[in-house]
Amino acid sequence: MADDQHLPSNPSTPYESVDEYEIKKNITEADELKREGNESFRASRWSEALVSYRTALSRLPGRKPQPPSPESSQDDTPDRGGARSASSTREERPEPANIPSELEAECAKARAVLNANIGACLVKLSDYSGAVESCTQSLLDDPHYIKALQRRAASNEHLDTWSSLTQAQEDYKSLLELLPPTSPQVAQTKRSLQLLEPRQQAAQKKEMAEMTGKLKNLGNSILGNFGLSTDNFKFEPNGQGGYSMNFAR
């Protein structure tokens, strides 16, 4: 069920351009929209709820960019995209507004709730990739948000790929660290983790076999020009933890 907490966030509105009064006003508007979304969610109107939650999120300031680390600020080496040096970037970066830390925390909490609620709607609409992304955004604001971790893990299970099942495993492990020992959800989380392991291993083997098959087909397409195939090359353990390649007609 969608979370019903008091809110406060707009990904497209930086803190530097919005004063404290405007942020508080936006928080109030976002809270009203969230309540509308909760009513729609309880009535099983998932699409309507999704619109309300997304509109509420658009009212709030976005997450403040993290300042560069001391090491990165001293590195003038351009990246592969030809980035400018750190010194020139610092000269052009606007000074952050003097926003009270309490207000930042309120906005972060609101963004976390709204993104998790968006994730809940997307789960109902079977958009599991979108749900994973929304819950990930929620966890950027609150890494210990239980419901966001649970929804992301469940959504990744639905995606059923090697990488998604691996991420689900990590989320279930995080939940076991965060949940109180007496919580009834502990046993359920442990069971989910236990059932997930053979699925993750099977998905890994399947994707590795598919990748090997594609590489073999590519190799055959090239070697075929010389009257050869990948079957002419045998890989055998060399007794030192590696493999030796032998050519055979």
Short mmCIF file of C-alpha atoms in Angstrom, two decimals:
data_model
loop_
_atom_site.label_atom_id
_atom_site.label_comp_id
_atom_site.label_asym_id
_atom_site.label_seq_id
_atom_site.Cartn_x
_atom_site.Cartn_y
_atom_site.Cartn_z
CA MET A 1 0.00 0.00 0.00
CA ALA A 2 1.19 3.54 -0.69
CA ASP A 3 2.80 5.34 2.24
CA ASP A 4 0.76 8.02 3.99
CA GLN A 5 3.33 10.27 5.64
CA HIS A 6 3.52 14.02 5.84
CA LEU A 7 5.51 15.19 2.86
CA PRO A 8 7.67 17.75 1.33
CA SER A 9 10.49 17.78 -3.71
CA ASN A 10 10.89 19.03 -7.55
CA PRO A 11 13.65 17.30 -9.43
CA SER A 12 13.70 20.14 -11.94
CA THR A 13 13.92 22.97 -9.41
CA PRO A 14 17.40 23.46 -7.86
CA TYR A 15 17.73 24.73 -4.33
CA GLU A 16 19.75 27.72 -5.54
CA SER A 17 16.76 29.21 -7.40
CA VAL A 18 14.05 28.74 -4.77
CA ASP A 19 13.87 30.61 -1.47
CA GLU A 20 12.76 29.12 1.82
CA TYR A 21 9.21 30.49 1.57
CA GLU A 22 8.68 28.98 -1.87
CA ILE A 23 10.03 25.62 -0.76
CA LYS A 24 7.61 25.50 2.18
CA LYS A 25 4.76 26.43 -0.15
CA ASN A 26 5.80 23.68 -2.57
CA ILE A 27 5.97 21.17 0.27
CA THR A 28 2.38 22.00 1.25
CA GLU A 29 1.18 21.61 -2.35
CA ALA A 30 3.03 18.32 -2.69
CA ASP A 31 1.46 17.02 0.52
CA GLU A 32 -2.04 17.82 -0.77
CA LEU A 33 -1.32 16.06 -4.06
CA LYS A 34 0.07 13.07 -2.20
CA ARG A 35 -3.15 12.75 -0.19
CA GLU A 36 -5.10 12.77 -3.47
CA GLY A 37 -2.81 10.04 -4.74
CA ASN A 38 -3.38 7.98 -1.60
CA GLU A 39 -7.14 8.18 -2.05
CA SER A 40 -6.83 7.05 -5.67
CA PHE A 41 -4.48 4.23 -4.66
CA ARG A 42 -6.87 2.96 -1.99
CA ALA A 43 -9.61 2.97 -4.64
CA SER A 44 -7.36 0.88 -6.94
CA ARG A 45 -7.09 3.73 -9.45
CA TRP A 46 -3.39 3.14 -10.00
CA SER A 47 -2.93 5.44 -13.01
CA GLU A 48 -4.65 8.36 -11.28
CA ALA A 49 -2.57 7.82 -8.18
CA LEU A 50 0.58 7.74 -10.30
CA VAL A 51 -0.24 11.11 -11.85
CA SER A 52 -0.86 12.64 -8.43
CA TYR A 53 2.38 11.32 -6.98
CA ARG A 54 4.44 12.43 -9.98
CA THR A 55 2.85 15.88 -9.93
CA ALA A 56 3.59 16.14 -6.21
CA LEU A 57 7.20 15.16 -6.82
CA SER A 58 7.51 17.86 -9.48
CA ARG A 59 6.58 20.50 -6.90
CA LEU A 60 9.62 19.81 -4.75
CA PRO A 61 13.27 20.88 -5.06
CA GLY A 62 15.55 18.21 -6.44
CA ARG A 63 18.28 16.46 -4.53
CA LYS A 64 21.25 18.74 -3.93
CA PRO A 65 24.29 17.65 -5.95
CA GLN A 66 27.03 16.16 -3.82
CA PRO A 67 30.19 18.29 -3.60
CA PRO A 68 33.26 16.79 -5.28
CA SER A 69 35.69 14.90 -3.10
CA PRO A 70 39.05 16.56 -2.30
CA GLU A 71 40.78 14.04 -4.56
CA SER A 72 38.53 14.74 -7.56
CA SER A 73 38.76 18.52 -7.10
CA GLN A 74 42.54 18.29 -7.53
CA ASP A 75 42.37 16.14 -10.66
CA ASP A 76 42.60 18.30 -13.81
CA THR A 77 42.68 15.33 -16.20
CA PRO A 78 39.83 15.53 -18.74
CA ASP A 79 37.47 12.56 -18.83
CA ARG A 80 36.62 10.71 -22.01
CA GLY A 81 34.01 13.33 -22.79
CA GLY A 82 36.60 16.10 -22.70
CA ALA A 83 35.45 17.58 -19.39
CA ARG A 84 37.01 20.85 -18.27
CA SER A 85 39.38 21.00 -15.34
CA ALA A 86 38.06 21.07 -11.81
CA SER A 87 39.36 24.59 -11.27
CA SER A 88 37.35 26.04 -14.19
CA THR A 89 34.25 24.12 -13.07
CA ARG A 90 34.51 25.56 -9.57
CA GLU A 91 34.62 29.10 -10.95
CA GLU A 92 31.34 28.65 -12.83
CA ARG A 93 29.40 26.67 -10.19
CA PRO A 94 26.84 28.88 -8.38
CA GLU A 95 27.10 29.18 -4.64
CA PRO A 96 24.52 27.00 -2.85
CA ALA A 97 21.63 28.82 -1.23
CA ASN A 98 21.53 29.03 2.53
CA ILE A 99 18.73 26.47 2.99
CA PRO A 100 18.21 25.27 6.58
CA SER A 101 19.26 21.67 7.02
CA GLU A 102 15.88 20.87 8.60
CA LEU A 103 14.13 21.92 5.39
CA GLU A 104 16.50 19.83 3.28
CA ALA A 105 15.74 16.83 5.48
CA GLU A 106 12.01 17.39 5.10
CA CYS A 107 12.33 17.55 1.33
CA ALA A 108 14.44 14.40 1.27
CA LYS A 109 11.84 12.54 3.32
CA ALA A 110 9.07 13.73 1.01
CA ARG A 111 10.96 12.68 -2.13
CA ALA A 112 11.64 9.27 -0.62
CA VAL A 113 7.94 8.73 0.20
CA LEU A 114 6.70 9.95 -3.18
CA ASN A 115 9.19 7.90 -5.18
CA ALA A 116 8.32 4.80 -3.15
CA ASN A 117 4.62 5.47 -3.77
CA ILE A 118 5.30 5.87 -7.48
CA GLY A 119 7.06 2.52 -7.31
CA ALA A 120 3.98 0.98 -5.65
CA CYS A 121 1.78 2.24 -8.50
CA LEU A 122 4.15 0.92 -11.14
CA VAL A 123 4.17 -2.50 -9.47
CA LYS A 124 0.36 -2.53 -9.71
CA LEU A 125 0.68 -1.57 -13.40
CA SER A 126 3.27 -4.35 -13.96
CA ASP A 127 5.98 -1.84 -14.91
CA TYR A 128 8.67 -3.53 -12.84
CA SER A 129 11.63 -1.76 -14.47
CA GLY A 130 10.03 1.59 -13.69
CA ALA A 131 9.31 0.46 -10.14
CA VAL A 132 12.96 -0.48 -9.64
CA GLU A 133 14.07 2.96 -10.85
CA SER A 134 11.57 4.82 -8.65
CA CYS A 135 12.51 2.83 -5.56
CA THR A 136 16.18 3.43 -6.32
CA GLN A 137 15.49 7.18 -6.38
CA SER A 138 13.68 6.82 -3.06
CA LEU A 139 16.65 5.04 -1.52
CA LEU A 140 19.01 7.81 -2.64
CA ASP A 141 17.15 10.08 -0.23
CA ASP A 142 16.63 7.45 2.47
CA PRO A 143 18.92 4.37 2.15
CA HIS A 144 17.15 2.69 5.09
CA TYR A 145 13.61 2.99 3.72
CA ILE A 146 12.16 -0.48 4.36
CA LYS A 147 9.23 -0.26 1.93
CA ALA A 148 11.40 1.01 -0.92
CA LEU A 149 13.84 -1.88 -0.41
CA GLN A 150 10.99 -4.39 -0.30
CA ARG A 151 9.35 -3.04 -3.46
CA ARG A 152 12.63 -2.90 -5.35
CA ALA A 153 13.49 -6.46 -4.36
CA ALA A 154 10.05 -7.76 -5.39
CA SER A 155 10.21 -5.87 -8.70
CA ASN A 156 13.67 -7.21 -9.47
CA GLU A 157 12.37 -10.71 -8.84
CA HIS A 158 9.70 -10.13 -11.49
CA LEU A 159 12.36 -9.00 -13.99
CA ASP A 160 14.02 -12.40 -13.43
CA THR A 161 17.44 -11.67 -14.94
CA TRP A 162 20.83 -12.51 -13.50
CA SER A 163 21.57 -8.89 -12.60
CA SER A 164 18.08 -8.15 -11.26
CA LEU A 165 18.00 -11.27 -9.08
CA THR A 166 21.45 -10.41 -7.76
CA GLN A 167 20.18 -6.94 -6.81
CA ALA A 168 17.16 -8.50 -5.13
CA GLN A 169 19.51 -10.67 -3.06
CA GLU A 170 21.41 -7.60 -1.91
CA ASP A 171 18.19 -5.80 -0.97
CA TYR A 172 16.92 -8.77 1.05
CA LYS A 173 20.26 -8.91 2.89
CA SER A 174 19.97 -5.19 3.65
CA LEU A 175 16.45 -5.74 4.95
CA LEU A 176 17.64 -8.43 7.34
CA GLU A 177 20.10 -5.91 8.77
CA LEU A 178 17.46 -3.17 9.10
CA LEU A 179 14.40 -5.06 10.30
CA PRO A 180 13.97 -5.46 14.08
CA PRO A 181 14.74 -9.05 15.16
CA THR A 182 11.17 -9.46 16.43
CA SER A 183 9.57 -8.29 13.17
CA PRO A 184 7.37 -10.91 11.49
CA GLN A 185 8.88 -9.78 8.19
CA VAL A 186 12.26 -11.27 9.12
CA ALA A 187 11.14 -14.87 8.54
CA GLN A 188 9.47 -13.92 5.25
CA THR A 189 12.59 -12.07 4.07
CA LYS A 190 14.83 -15.01 4.97
CA ARG A 191 12.57 -17.36 3.02
CA SER A 192 12.56 -15.03 0.00
CA LEU A 193 16.35 -14.93 0.11
CA GLN A 194 16.57 -18.70 0.38
CA LEU A 195 14.23 -19.27 -2.57
CA LEU A 196 16.05 -16.66 -4.63
CA GLU A 197 19.49 -18.31 -4.60
CA PRO A 198 18.74 -21.22 -6.98
CA ARG A 199 16.88 -18.84 -9.33
CA GLN A 200 19.86 -16.49 -9.41
CA GLN A 201 22.25 -19.36 -10.15
CA ALA A 202 19.99 -20.71 -12.91
CA ALA A 203 19.70 -17.24 -14.49
CA GLN A 204 23.48 -16.87 -14.36
CA LYS A 205 24.05 -20.21 -16.12
CA LYS A 206 21.40 -19.42 -18.74
CA GLU A 207 22.82 -15.99 -19.59
CA MET A 208 26.39 -17.28 -19.62
CA ALA A 209 25.36 -20.07 -22.01
CA GLU A 210 23.59 -17.57 -24.26
CA MET A 211 26.63 -15.30 -24.28
CA THR A 212 28.96 -18.22 -25.02
CA GLY A 213 26.71 -19.29 -27.86
CA LYS A 214 26.76 -15.82 -29.40
CA LEU A 215 30.55 -15.63 -29.11
CA LYS A 216 30.87 -19.07 -30.69
CA ASN A 217 28.67 -18.05 -33.63
CA LEU A 218 30.75 -14.92 -34.10
CA GLY A 219 33.96 -16.94 -34.01
CA ASN A 220 32.61 -19.43 -36.53
CA SER A 221 31.60 -16.64 -38.90
CA ILE A 222 35.22 -15.43 -38.93
CA LEU A 223 36.99 -18.80 -38.84
CA GLY A 224 34.74 -20.13 -41.57
CA ASN A 225 36.64 -17.97 -44.07
CA PHE A 226 39.68 -20.17 -43.36
CA GLY A 227 37.87 -23.49 -43.39
CA LEU A 228 37.91 -23.67 -39.58
CA SER A 229 35.45 -23.46 -36.70
CA THR A 230 35.61 -23.01 -32.96
CA ASP A 231 35.37 -26.82 -32.69
CA ASN A 232 38.98 -26.94 -33.90
CA PHE A 233 40.10 -25.30 -30.65
CA LYS A 234 39.95 -27.28 -27.45
CA PHE A 235 40.35 -25.73 -24.00
CA GLU A 236 41.63 -28.06 -21.31
CA PRO A 237 42.60 -27.40 -17.67
CA ASN A 238 46.36 -26.90 -17.33
CA GLY A 239 46.48 -27.93 -13.66
CA GLN A 240 47.42 -24.42 -12.55
CA GLY A 241 43.95 -22.94 -12.33
CA GLY A 242 43.87 -21.92 -15.99
CA TYR A 243 43.30 -23.45 -19.41
CA SER A 244 45.45 -24.44 -22.35
CA MET A 245 44.20 -24.09 -25.90
CA ASN A 246 45.00 -26.94 -28.34
CA PHE A 247 44.32 -27.00 -32.07
CA ALA A 248 42.76 -30.13 -33.53
CA ARG A 249 41.68 -30.99 -37.05
#
